[in-house]
mmCIF file of C-alpha atoms in Angstrom:
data_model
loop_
_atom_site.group_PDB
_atom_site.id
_atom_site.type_symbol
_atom_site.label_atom_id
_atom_site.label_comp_id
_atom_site.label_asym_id
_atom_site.label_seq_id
_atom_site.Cartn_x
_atom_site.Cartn_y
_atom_site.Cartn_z
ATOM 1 C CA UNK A 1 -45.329 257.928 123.272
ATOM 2 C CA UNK A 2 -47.544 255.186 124.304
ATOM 3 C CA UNK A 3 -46.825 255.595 128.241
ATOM 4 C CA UNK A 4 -44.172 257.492 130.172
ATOM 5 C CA UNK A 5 -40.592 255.953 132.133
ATOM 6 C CA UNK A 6 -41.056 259.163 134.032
ATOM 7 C CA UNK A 7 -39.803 257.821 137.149
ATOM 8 C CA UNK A 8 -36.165 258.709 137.314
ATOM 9 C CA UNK A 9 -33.549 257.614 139.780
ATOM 10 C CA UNK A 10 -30.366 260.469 140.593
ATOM 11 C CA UNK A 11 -26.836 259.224 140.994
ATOM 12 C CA UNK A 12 -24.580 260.337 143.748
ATOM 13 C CA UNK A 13 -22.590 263.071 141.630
ATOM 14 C CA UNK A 14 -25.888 264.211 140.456
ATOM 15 C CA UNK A 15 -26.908 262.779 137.057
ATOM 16 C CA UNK A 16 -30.061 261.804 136.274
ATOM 17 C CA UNK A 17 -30.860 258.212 135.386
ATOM 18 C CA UNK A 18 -33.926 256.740 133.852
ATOM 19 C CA UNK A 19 -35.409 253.750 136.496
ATOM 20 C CA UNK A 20 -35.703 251.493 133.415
ATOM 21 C CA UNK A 21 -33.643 250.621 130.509
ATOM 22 C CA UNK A 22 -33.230 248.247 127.552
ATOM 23 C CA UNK A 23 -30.161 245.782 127.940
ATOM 24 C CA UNK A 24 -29.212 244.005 124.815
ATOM 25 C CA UNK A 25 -27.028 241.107 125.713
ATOM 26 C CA UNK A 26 -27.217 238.171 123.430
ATOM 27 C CA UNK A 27 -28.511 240.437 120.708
ATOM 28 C CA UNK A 28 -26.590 240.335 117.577
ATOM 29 C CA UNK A 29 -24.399 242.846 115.790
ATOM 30 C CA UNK A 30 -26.709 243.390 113.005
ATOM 31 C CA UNK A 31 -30.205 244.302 112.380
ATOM 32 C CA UNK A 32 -31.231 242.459 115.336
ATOM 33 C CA UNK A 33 -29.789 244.692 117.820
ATOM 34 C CA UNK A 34 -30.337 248.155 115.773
ATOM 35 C CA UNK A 35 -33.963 247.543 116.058
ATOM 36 C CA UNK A 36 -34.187 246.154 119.156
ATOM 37 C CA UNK A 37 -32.712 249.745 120.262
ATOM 38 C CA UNK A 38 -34.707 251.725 118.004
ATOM 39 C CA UNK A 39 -38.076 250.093 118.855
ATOM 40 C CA UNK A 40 -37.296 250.948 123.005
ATOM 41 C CA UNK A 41 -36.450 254.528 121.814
ATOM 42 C CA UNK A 42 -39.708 254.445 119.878
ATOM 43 C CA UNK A 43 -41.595 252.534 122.915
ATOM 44 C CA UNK A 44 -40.772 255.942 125.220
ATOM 45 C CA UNK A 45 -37.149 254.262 126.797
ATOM 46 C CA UNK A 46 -33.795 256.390 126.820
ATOM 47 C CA UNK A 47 -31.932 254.423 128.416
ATOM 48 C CA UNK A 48 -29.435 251.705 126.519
ATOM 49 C CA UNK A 49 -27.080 249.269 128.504
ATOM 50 C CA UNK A 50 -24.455 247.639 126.207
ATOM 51 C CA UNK A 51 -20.938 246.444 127.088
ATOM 52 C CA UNK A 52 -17.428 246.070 124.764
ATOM 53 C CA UNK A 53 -18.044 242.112 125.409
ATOM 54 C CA UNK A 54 -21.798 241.567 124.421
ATOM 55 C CA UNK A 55 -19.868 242.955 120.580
ATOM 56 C CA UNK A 56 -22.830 244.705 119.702
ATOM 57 C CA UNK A 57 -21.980 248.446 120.167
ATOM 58 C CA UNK A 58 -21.790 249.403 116.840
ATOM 59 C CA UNK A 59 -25.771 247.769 115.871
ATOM 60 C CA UNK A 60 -26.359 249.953 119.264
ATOM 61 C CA UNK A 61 -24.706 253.198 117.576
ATOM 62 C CA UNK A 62 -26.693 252.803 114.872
ATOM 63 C CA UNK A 63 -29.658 252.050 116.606
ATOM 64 C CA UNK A 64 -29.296 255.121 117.816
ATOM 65 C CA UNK A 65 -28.356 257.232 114.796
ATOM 66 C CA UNK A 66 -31.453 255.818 113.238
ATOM 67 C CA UNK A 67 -33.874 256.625 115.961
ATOM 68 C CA UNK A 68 -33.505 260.240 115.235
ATOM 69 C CA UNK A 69 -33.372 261.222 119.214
ATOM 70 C CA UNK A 70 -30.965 263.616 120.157
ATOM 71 C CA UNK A 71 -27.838 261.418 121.564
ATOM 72 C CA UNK A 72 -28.086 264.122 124.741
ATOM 73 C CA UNK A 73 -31.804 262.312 125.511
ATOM 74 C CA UNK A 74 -30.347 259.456 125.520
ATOM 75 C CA UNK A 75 -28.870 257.455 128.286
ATOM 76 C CA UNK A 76 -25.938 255.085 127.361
ATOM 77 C CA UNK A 77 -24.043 252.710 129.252
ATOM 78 C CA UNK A 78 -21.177 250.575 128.157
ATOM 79 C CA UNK A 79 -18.618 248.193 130.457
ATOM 80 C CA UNK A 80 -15.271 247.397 130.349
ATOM 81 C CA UNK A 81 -14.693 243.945 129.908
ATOM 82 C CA UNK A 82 -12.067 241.595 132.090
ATOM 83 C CA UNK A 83 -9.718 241.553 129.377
ATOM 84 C CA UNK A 84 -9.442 244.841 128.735
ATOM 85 C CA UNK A 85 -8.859 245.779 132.763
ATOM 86 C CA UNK A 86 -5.575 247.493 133.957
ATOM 87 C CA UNK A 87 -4.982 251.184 133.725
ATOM 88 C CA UNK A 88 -3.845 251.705 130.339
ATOM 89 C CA UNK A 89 -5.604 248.867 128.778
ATOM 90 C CA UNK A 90 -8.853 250.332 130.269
ATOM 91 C CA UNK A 91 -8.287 253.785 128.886
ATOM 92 C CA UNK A 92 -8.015 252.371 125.021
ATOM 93 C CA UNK A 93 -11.170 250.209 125.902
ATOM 94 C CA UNK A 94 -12.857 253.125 126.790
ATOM 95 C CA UNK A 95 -11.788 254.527 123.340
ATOM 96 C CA UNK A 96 -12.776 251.647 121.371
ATOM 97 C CA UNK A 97 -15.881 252.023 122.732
ATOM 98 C CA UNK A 98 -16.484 255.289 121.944
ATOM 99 C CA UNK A 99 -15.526 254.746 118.289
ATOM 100 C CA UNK A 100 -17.874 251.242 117.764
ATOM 101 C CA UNK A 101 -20.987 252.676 119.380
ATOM 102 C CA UNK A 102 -20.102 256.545 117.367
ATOM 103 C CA UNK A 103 -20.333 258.774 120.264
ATOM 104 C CA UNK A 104 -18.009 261.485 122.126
ATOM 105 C CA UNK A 105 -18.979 260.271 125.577
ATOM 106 C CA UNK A 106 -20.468 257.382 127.969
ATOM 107 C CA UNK A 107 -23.212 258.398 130.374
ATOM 108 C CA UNK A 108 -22.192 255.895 132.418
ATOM 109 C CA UNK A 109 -19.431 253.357 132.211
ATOM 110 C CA UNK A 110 -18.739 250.223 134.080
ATOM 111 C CA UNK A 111 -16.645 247.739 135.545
ATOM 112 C CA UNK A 112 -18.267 244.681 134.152
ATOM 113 C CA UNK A 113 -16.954 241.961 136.634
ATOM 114 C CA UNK A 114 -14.231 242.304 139.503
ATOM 115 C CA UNK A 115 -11.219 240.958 138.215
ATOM 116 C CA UNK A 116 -9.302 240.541 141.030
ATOM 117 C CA UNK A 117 -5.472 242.194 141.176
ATOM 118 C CA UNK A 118 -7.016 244.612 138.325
ATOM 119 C CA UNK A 119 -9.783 246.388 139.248
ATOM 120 C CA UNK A 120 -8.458 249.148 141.400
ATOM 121 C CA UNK A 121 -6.280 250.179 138.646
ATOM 122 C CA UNK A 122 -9.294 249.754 135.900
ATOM 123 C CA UNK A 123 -11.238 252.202 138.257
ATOM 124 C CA UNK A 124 -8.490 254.819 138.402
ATOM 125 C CA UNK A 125 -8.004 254.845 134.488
ATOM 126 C CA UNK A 126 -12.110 255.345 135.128
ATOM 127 C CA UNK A 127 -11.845 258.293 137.671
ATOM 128 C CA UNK A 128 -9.249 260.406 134.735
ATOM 129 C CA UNK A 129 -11.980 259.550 132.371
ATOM 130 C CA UNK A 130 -14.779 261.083 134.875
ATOM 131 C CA UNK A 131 -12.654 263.889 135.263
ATOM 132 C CA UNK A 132 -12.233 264.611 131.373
ATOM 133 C CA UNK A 133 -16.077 264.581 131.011
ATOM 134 C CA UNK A 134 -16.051 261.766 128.789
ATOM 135 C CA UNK A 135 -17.851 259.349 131.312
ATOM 136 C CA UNK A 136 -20.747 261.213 132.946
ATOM 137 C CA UNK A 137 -20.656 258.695 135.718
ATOM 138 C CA UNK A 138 -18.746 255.468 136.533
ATOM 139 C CA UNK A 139 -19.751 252.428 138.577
ATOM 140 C CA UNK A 140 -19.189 248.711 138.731
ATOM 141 C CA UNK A 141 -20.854 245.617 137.828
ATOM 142 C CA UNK A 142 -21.049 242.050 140.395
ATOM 143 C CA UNK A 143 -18.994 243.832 142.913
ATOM 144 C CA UNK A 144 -20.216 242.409 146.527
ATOM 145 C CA UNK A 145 -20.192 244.463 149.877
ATOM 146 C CA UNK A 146 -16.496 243.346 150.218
ATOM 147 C CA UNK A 147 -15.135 244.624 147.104
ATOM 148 C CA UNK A 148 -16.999 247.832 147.083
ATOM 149 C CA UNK A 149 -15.415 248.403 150.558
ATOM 150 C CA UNK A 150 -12.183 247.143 149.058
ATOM 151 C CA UNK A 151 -12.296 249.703 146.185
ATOM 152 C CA UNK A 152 -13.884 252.926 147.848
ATOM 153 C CA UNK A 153 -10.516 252.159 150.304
ATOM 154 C CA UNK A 154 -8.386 252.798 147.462
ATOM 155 C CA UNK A 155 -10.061 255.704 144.962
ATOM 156 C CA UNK A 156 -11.647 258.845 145.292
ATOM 157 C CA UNK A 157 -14.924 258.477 143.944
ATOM 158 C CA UNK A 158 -17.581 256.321 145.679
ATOM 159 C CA UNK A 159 -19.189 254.034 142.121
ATOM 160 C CA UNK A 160 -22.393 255.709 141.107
ATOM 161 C CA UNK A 161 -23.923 252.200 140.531
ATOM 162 C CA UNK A 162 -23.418 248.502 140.709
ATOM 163 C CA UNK A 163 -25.280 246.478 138.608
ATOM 164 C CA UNK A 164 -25.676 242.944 139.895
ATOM 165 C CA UNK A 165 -28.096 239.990 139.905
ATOM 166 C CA UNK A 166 -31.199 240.724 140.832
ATOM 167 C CA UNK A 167 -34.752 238.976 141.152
ATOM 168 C CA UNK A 168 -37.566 237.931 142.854
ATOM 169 C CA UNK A 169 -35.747 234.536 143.653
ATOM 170 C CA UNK A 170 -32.430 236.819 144.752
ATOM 171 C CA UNK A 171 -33.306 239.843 146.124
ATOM 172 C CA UNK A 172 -30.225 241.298 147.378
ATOM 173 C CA UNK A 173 -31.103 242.425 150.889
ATOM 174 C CA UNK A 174 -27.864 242.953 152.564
ATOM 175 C CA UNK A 175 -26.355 244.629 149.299
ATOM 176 C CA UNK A 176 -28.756 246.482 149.134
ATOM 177 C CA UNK A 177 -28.886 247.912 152.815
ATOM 178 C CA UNK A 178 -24.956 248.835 152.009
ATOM 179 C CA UNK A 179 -25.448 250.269 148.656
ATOM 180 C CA UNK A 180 -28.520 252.523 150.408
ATOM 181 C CA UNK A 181 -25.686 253.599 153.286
ATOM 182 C CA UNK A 182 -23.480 254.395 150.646
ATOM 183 C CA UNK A 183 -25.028 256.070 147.885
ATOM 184 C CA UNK A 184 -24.817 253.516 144.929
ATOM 185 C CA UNK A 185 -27.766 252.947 143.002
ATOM 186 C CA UNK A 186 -28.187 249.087 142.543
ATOM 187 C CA UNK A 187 -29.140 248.235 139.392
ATOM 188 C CA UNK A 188 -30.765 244.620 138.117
ATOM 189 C CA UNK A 189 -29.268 242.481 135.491
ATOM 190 C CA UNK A 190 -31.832 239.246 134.320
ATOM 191 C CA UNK A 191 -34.795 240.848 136.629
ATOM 192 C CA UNK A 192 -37.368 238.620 135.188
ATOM 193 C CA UNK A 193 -34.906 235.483 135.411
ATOM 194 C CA UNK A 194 -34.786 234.963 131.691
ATOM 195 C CA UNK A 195 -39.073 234.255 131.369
ATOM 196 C CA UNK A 196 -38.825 232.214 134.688
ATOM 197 C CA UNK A 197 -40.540 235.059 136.801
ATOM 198 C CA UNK A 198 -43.721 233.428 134.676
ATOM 199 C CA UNK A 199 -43.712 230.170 136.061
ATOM 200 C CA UNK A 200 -44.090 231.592 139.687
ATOM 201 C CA UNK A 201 -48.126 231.780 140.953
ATOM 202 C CA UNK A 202 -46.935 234.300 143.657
ATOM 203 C CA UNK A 203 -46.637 236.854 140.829
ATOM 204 C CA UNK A 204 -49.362 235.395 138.601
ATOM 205 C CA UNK A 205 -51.060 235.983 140.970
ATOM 206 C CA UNK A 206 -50.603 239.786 141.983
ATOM 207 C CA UNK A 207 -50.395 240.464 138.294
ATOM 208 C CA UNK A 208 -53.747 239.496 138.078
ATOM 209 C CA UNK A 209 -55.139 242.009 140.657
ATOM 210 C CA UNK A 210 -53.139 244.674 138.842
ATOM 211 C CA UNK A 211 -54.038 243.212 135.048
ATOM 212 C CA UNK A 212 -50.586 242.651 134.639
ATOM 213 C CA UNK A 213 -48.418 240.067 133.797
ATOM 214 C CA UNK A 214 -46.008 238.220 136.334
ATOM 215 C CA UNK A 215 -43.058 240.187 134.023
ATOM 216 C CA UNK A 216 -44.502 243.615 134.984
ATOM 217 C CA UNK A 217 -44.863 242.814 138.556
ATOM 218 C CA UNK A 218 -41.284 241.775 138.890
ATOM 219 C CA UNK A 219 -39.912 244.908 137.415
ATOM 220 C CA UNK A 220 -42.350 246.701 139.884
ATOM 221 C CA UNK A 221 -41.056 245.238 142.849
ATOM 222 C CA UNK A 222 -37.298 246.294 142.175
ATOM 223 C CA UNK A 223 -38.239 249.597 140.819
ATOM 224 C CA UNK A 224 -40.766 250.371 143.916
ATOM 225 C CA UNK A 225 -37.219 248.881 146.000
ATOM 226 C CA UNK A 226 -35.368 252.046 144.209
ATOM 227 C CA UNK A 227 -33.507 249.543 141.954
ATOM 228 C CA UNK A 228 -33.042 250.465 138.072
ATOM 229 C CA UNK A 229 -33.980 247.810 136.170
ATOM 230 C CA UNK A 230 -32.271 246.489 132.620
ATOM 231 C CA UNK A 231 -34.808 243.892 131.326
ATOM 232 C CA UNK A 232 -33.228 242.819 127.357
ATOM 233 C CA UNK A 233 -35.567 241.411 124.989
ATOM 234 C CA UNK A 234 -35.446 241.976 120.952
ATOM 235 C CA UNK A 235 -39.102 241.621 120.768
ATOM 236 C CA UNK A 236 -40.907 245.028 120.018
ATOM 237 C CA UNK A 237 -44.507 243.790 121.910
ATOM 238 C CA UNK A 238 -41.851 242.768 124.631
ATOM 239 C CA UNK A 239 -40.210 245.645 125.170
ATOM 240 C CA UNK A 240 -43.221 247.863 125.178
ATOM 241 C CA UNK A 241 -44.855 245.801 127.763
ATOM 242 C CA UNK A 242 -41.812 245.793 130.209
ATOM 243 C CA UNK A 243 -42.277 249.615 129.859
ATOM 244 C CA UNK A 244 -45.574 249.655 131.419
ATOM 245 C CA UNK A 245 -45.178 249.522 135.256
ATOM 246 C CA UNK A 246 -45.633 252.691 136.038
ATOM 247 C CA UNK A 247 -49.312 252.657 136.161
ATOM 248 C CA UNK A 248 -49.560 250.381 139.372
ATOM 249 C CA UNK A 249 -48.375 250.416 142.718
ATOM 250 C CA UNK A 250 -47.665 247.192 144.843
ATOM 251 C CA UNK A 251 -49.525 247.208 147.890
ATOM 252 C CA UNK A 252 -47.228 247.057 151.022
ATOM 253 C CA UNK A 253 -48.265 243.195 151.701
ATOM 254 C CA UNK A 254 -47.859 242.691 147.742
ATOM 255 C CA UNK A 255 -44.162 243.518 148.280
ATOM 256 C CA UNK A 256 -43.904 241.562 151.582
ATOM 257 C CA UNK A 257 -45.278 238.413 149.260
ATOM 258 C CA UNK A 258 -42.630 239.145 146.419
ATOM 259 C CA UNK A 259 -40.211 239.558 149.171
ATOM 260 C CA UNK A 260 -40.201 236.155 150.924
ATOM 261 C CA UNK A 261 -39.945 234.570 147.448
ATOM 262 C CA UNK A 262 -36.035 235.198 147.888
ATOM 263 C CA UNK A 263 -34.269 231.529 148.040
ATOM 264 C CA UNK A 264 -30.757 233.593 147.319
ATOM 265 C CA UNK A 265 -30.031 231.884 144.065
ATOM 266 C CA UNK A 266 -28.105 232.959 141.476
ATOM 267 C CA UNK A 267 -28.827 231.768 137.644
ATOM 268 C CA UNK A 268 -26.559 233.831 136.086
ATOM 269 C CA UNK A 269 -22.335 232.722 136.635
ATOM 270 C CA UNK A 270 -19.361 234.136 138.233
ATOM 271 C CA UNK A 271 -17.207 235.253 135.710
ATOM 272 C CA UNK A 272 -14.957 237.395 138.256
ATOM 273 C CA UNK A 273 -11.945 234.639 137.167
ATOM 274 C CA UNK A 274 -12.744 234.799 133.629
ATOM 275 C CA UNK A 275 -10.352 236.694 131.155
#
């Protein structure tokens, strides 16, 4: 172990969630993504965030597999893709899942965007699924304030997470003032804004106080916020060094700086109408 991702985050039923994770869209089905999973498992992470529609769960079983770790150290999430929503559409999903990435359950399991007359039912097929054990936790994914309070309306189980957008350029506020009333762990997808996070001398800037790079402080910001963070790269020096933030502390005015860099804009697309 080359550094610890000791700081861990607990979801409202209970489990315990790593603050950090590797995601792995983009990366392919094949070697790329097997050792892009082993080399985070190597690098100290246990954490894994996949989906059915990145179609790279089985090079993510095998990543695993391979790395030797105990599958129970491990934390895996996989979503269900728009597609696939509806009750019993969800539940073979689920299944398919389970069989591509070789395990017997999901530590946590997702929504991956609000489809609109579906998701209710996609979250009930999710709440028998909770109840059988075989998801440890479920949550959503891009879900705003309105939707969450449209779905908690209509099911039993407040979402253990919802992973959205998230960056120093969109920081979330009023989500995130919801989500802390609530319970949900927010969770950021593209926190360093795909490299762009470089490019800003705000963060330079701090990083170079801390001797770290713009990358690091980014990631610091949203997990000193209490918001897990997903950053995917396939790059094994990469990955390593988005581990290492939890030898610094922003300073409260560091965080005030990073926080009036919000301009609310999104780079990543709605793909709530998308099937």
């Amino acid at each position: 172990m080359h550094h610890s991702i000791d700081q861990l985050f607990t979801l409202n039923n209970g489990i315990i969630m790593p603050s950090l994770g590797l995601g792995v869209l983009f990366a392919q089905n094949d070697g790329e993504v097997e050792n892009a999973v082993i080399s985070a498992l190597e690098a100290g992470y246990r954490k894994i965030d996949t989906a059915s529609a990145y179609q790279n769960e089985e090079g993510v079983g095998r990543g695993i597999t391979k790395s030797g770790i105990d599958r129970k150290d491990i934390f895996l999430t996989t979503k269900v893709w728009n597609s696939e929503q509806g009750y019993d559409n969800t539940l073979r999903a689920f299944d398919q899942s389970l069989e591509r990435l070789q395990t017997d359950y999901i530590d946590l399991y997702l929504i991956h965007w609000p489809v609109k007359d579906k998701y209710k039912e996609t979250y009930k097929a999710m709440q028998q699924l909770y109840a059988e054990g075989r998801a440890r936790a479920i949550g959503v994914c891009n879900f705003s304030i309105e939707q969450l309070e449209d779905l908690m309306a209509h099911s039993d189980i407040v979402p253990a997470l919802n992973q959205v957008e998230m960056h120093p350029h969109l920081s979330q506020y009023k989500l995130k003032e919801f989500t802390d009333r609530n319970n949900i762990q927010l969770e950021a997808w593209r926190p360093i804004m795909m490299g762009e996070v470089l490019d800003i001398t705000e963060l330079v800037d701090i990083g170079k106080l801390h001797g770290k790079s713009a990358v690091q402080v980014a990631l610091r910001w949203l997990i000193q916020r209490g918001v897990s963070v997903i950053p995917k790269s396939v790059n094994p020096e990469r990955i390593l060094a988005n581990a290492k933030v939890y030898d610094f502390v922003l300073t409260p005015d560091q965080m005030e700086i990073i926080h009036s860099l919000n301009q609310d804009r999104h780079l990543g697309e709605d793909l709530s109408h998308v099937e």
